Tab-separated table of C-alpha atoms in Angstrom:
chain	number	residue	atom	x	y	z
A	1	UNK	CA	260.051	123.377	107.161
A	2	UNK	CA	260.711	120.124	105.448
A	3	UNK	CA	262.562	117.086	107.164
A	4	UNK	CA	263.052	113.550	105.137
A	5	UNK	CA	264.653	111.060	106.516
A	6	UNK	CA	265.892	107.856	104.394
A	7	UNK	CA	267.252	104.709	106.298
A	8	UNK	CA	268.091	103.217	102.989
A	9	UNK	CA	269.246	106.486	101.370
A	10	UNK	CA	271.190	103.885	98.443
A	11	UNK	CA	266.875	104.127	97.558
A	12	UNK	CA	267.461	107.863	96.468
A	13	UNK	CA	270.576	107.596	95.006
A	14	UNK	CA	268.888	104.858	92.297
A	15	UNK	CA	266.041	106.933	91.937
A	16	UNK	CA	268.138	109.592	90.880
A	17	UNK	CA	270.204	107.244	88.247
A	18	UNK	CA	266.809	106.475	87.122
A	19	UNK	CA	265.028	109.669	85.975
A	20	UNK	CA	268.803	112.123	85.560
A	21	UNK	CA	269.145	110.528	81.580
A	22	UNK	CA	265.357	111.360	80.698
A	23	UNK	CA	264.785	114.380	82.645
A	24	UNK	CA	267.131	117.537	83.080
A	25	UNK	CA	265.473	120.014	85.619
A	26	UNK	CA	262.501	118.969	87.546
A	27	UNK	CA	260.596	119.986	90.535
A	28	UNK	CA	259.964	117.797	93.504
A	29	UNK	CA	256.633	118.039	95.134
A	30	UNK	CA	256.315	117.311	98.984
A	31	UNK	CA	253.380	116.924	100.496
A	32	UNK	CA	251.538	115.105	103.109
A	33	UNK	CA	251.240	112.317	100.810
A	34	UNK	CA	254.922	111.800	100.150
A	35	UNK	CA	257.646	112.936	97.909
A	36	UNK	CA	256.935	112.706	94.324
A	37	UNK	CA	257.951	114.415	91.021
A	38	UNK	CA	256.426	114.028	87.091
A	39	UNK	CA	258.426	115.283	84.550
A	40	UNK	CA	258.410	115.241	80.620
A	41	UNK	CA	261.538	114.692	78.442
A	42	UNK	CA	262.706	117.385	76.969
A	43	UNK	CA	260.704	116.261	73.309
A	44	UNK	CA	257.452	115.212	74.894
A	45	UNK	CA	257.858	111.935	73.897
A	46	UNK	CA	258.226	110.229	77.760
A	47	UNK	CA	256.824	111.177	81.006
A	48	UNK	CA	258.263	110.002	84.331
A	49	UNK	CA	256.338	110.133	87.480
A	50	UNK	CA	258.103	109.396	91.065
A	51	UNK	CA	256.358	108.455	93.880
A	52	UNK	CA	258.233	108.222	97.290
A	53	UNK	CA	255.147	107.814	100.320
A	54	UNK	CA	255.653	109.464	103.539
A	55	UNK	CA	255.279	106.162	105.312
A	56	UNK	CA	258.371	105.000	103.942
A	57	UNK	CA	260.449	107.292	105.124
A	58	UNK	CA	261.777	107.187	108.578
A	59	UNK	CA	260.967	110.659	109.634
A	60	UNK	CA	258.814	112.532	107.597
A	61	UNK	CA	258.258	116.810	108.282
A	62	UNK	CA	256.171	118.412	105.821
A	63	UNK	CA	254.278	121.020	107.240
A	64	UNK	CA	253.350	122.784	104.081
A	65	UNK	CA	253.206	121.659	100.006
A	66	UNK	CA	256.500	122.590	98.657
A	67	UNK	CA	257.726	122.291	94.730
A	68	UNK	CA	262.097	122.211	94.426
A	69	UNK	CA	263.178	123.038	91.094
A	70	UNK	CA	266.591	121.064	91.161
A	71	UNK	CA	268.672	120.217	88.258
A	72	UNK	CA	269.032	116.275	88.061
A	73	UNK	CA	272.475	115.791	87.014
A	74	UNK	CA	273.444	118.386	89.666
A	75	UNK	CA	271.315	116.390	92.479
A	76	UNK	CA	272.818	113.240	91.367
A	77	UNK	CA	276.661	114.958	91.758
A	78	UNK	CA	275.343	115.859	95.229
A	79	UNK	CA	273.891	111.841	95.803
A	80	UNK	CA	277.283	110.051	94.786
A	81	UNK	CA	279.233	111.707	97.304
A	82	UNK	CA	276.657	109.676	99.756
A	83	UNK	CA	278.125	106.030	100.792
A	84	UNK	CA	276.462	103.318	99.768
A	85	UNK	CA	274.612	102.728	103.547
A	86	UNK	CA	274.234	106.046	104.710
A	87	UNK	CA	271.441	107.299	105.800
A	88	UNK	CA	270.521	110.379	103.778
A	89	UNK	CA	268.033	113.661	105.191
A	90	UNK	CA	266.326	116.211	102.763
A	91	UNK	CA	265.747	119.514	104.445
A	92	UNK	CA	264.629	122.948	103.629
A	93	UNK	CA	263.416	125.633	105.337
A	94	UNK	CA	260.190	127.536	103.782
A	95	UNK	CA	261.066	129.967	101.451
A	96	UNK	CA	264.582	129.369	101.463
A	97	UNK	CA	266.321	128.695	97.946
A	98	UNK	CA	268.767	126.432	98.752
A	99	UNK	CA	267.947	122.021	99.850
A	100	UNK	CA	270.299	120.516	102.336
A	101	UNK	CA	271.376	116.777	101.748
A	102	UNK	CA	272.678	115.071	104.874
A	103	UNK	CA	274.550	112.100	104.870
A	104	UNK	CA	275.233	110.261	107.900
A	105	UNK	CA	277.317	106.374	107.777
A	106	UNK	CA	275.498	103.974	109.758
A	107	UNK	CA	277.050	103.750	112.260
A	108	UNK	CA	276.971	107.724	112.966
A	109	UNK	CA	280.864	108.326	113.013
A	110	UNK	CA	280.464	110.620	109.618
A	111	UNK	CA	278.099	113.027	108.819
A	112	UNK	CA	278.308	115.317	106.055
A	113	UNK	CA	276.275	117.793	104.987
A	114	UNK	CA	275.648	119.036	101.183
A	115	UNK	CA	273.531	122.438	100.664
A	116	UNK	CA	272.639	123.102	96.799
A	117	UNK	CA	271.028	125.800	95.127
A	118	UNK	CA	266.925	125.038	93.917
A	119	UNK	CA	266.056	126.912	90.778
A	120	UNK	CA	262.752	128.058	89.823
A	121	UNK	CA	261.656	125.669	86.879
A	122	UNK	CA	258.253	126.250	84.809
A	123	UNK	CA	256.459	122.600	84.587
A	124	UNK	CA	253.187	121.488	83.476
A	125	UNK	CA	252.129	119.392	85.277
A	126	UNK	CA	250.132	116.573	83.513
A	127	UNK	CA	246.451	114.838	84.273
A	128	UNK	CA	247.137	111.027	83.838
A	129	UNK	CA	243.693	109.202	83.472
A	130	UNK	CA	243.086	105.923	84.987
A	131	UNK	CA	242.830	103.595	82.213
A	132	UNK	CA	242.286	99.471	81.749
A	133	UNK	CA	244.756	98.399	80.064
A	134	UNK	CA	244.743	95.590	77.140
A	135	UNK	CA	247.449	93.959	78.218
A	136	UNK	CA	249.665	94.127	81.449
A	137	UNK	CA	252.822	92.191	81.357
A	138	UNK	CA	254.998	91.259	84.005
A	139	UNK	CA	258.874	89.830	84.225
A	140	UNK	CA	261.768	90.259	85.209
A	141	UNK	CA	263.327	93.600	84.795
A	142	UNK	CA	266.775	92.133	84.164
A	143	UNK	CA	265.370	90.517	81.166
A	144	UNK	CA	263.674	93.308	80.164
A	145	UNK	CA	266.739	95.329	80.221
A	146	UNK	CA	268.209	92.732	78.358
A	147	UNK	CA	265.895	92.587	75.488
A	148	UNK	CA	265.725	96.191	75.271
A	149	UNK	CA	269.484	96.494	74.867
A	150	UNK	CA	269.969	93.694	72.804
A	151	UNK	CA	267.265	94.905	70.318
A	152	UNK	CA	268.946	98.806	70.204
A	153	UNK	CA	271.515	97.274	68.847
A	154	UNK	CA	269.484	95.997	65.335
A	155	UNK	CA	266.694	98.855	65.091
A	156	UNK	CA	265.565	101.852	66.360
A	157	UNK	CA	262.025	100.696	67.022
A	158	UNK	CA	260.484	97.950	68.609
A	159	UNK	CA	256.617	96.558	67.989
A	160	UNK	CA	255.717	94.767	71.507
A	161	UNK	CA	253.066	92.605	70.283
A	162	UNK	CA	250.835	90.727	72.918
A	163	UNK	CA	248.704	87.488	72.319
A	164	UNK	CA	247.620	84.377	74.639
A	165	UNK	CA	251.302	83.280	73.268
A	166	UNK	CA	253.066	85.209	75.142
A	167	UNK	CA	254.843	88.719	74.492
A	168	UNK	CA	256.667	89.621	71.375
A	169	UNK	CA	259.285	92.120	70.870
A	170	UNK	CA	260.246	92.726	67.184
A	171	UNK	CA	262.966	95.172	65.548
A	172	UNK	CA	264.132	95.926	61.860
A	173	UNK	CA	267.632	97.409	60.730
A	174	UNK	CA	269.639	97.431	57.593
A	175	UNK	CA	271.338	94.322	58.912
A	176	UNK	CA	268.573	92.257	59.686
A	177	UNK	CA	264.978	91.849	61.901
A	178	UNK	CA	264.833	90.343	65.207
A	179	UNK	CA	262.120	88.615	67.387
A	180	UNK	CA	262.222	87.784	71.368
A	181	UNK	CA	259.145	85.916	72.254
A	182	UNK	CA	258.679	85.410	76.117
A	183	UNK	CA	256.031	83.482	77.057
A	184	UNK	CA	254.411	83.089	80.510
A	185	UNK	CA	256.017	81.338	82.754
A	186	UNK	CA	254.593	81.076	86.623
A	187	UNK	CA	256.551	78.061	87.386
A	188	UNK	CA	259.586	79.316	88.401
A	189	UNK	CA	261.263	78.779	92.186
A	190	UNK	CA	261.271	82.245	92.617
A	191	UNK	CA	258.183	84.872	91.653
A	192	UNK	CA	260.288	87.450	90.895
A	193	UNK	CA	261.461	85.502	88.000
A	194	UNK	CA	257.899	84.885	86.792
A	195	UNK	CA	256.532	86.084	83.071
A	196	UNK	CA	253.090	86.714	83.715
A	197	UNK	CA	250.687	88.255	80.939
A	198	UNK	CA	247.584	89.415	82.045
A	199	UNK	CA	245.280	90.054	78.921
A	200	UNK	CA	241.878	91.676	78.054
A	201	UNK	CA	242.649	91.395	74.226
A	202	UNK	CA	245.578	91.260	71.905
A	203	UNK	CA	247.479	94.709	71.369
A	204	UNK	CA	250.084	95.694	69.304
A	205	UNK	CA	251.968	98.753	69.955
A	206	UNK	CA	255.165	100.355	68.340
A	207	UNK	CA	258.144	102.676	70.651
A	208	UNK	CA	261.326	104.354	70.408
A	209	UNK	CA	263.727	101.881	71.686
A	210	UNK	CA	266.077	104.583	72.807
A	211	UNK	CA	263.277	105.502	75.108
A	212	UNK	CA	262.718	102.148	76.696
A	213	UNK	CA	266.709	101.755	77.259
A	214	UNK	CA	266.687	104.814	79.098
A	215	UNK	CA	263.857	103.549	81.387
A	216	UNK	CA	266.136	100.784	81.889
A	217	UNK	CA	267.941	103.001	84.254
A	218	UNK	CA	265.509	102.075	86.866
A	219	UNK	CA	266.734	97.958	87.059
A	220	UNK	CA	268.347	98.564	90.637
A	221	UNK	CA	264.927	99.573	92.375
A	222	UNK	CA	263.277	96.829	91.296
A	223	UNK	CA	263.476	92.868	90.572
A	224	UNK	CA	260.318	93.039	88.194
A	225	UNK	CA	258.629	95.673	85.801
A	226	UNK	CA	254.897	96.416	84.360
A	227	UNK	CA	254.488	96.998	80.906
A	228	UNK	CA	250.755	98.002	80.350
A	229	UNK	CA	250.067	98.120	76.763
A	230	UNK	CA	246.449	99.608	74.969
A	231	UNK	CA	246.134	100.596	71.571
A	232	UNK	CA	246.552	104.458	71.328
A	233	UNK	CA	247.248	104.948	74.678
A	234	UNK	CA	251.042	105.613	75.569
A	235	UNK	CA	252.934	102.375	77.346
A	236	UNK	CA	253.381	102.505	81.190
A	237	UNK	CA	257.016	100.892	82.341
A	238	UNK	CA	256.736	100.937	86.161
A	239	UNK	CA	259.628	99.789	88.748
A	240	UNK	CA	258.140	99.598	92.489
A	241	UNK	CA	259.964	100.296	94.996
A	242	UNK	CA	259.718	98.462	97.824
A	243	UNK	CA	257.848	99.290	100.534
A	244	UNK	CA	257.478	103.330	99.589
A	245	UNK	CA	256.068	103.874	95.993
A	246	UNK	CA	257.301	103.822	92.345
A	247	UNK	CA	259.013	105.287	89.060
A	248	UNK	CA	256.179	105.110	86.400
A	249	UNK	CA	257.487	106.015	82.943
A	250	UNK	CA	254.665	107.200	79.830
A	251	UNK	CA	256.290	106.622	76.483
A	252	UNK	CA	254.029	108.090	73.618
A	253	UNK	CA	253.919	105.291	70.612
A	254	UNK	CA	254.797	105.615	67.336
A	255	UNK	CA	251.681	105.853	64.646
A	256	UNK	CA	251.207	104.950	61.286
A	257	UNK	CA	250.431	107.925	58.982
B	1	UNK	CA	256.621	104.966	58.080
B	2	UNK	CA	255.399	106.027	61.717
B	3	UNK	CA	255.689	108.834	63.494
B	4	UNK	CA	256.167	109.582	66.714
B	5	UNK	CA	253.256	110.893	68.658
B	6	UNK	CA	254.063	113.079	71.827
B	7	UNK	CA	252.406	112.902	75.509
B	8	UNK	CA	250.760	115.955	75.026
B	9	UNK	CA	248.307	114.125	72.672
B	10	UNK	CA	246.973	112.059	75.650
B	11	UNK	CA	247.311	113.365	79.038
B	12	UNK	CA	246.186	116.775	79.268
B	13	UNK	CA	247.512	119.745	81.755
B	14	UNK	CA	245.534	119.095	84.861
């Protein structure tokens, strides 16, 4: 029997608009630990990795480990029909194929409930070392959005170059190059607006930038985002999410032959 | 030019 229940369901709905671009079928692990998932892209290229904690949930049932193979883009169909403020319960019985979705308003005068069919999904399911990075960066995830989006629309690829400068993110098209430099910046009224650049030693690192605007999905959980950067070792974008965990995304770089 | 390396390469199946 499984039982999740999320005050601040508008939480799952943006985790689903996060992962449903870069991942098509995935299975959701639930465990004592929380509610997590790690999936890989369909070309290998990105990993994502959910974490939702038990603690942040307001009622949390788990009484044994259970993997849901659910289709994203259906689970997100499922999600949208969820207002904005409603309060939203996962449940499952053991061995059943099917996941409930309830969705009650807040102030209980609608509750609907939405049952959808799990499928059975083969996953690896990867070992992620813990590694010390070169180079952590942290900013605003607006701005990262921003540059991300803004540099798609000259190149394909972007070199994220870190120094005691600051961070650099370069691109080269047929119409031109481009170069965003942010530099740190801890005096700011709010923190969540800070650039901060915490580095070991310079790095230097080349990506997809179709990758990076996908894990630009993830702006709405977060104000801020990590970028932790080593040479070959792929880049780690991570949104927290308040209070209850994180989406992590891996994003292999690109290496000179 | 450079190509693009996969996950696989680093993280292994646990």
């Amino acid at each position: 029997m499984l039982e999740l229940r999320l005050v601040q369901g508008s939480l799952l709905k943006k985790v689903l608009e996060a992962i449903k671009e870069l991942v098509t079928d995935a299975n959701f692990d639930c465990s004592a630990t929380g509610f997590s998932l790690q999936a890989m892209d369909s070309s290998h290229v990105a990993l994502v990795a959910l974490l939702l904690r038990s603690e942040g949930f307001e009622h949390y049932r788990c009484d044994r480990n259970l993997s849901m193979g659910m289709n994203l883009g259906n689970v997100s169909k499922m999600l949208r029909c969820a207002g904005s403020d409603d309060i939203i319960t996962i449940k499952a019985d053991d061995g059943s194929d099917t996941v409930t979705f309830m969705f009650e308003s807040p102030n209980q005068d609608k509750i609907a409930d939405f049952e959808m069919k799990l499928m059975d999904i083969d996953s690896e399911h990867l070992g992620i070392p813990d590694a010390e990075y070169q180079a952590i960066v942290r900013m605003p995830s607006g701005e990262f959005a921003r540059i991300c989006k803004d540099l798609s629309s000259i190149g394909d690829t972007v070199i994220i170059s870190v120094t005691k400068e600051g961070v650099k993110f370069s691109t080269a098209g047929d119409i031109g190059t481009a170069n965003i430099v942010c530099r740190q910046n801890k005096t700011v009224d709010k923190p969540e607006e800070a650039t901060v650049i915490e580095m070991q030693e310079p790095v230097s690192l080349t990506f997809a930038l179709r990758y990076l605007n996908s894990f630009t999905k993830a702006t709405p959980l977060s104000e801020t985002v990590s970028i932790s950067l080593s040479s070959d070792l792929p880049v780690v974008v991570e949104y927290k999410i308040a209070d209850m965990g994180y989406v992590r995304y891996y994003l292999a770089p690109k290496i000179e032959e | 030019g450079a190509k693009q390396s996969i996950i696989t390469n680093f993280f292994k199946i646990a």
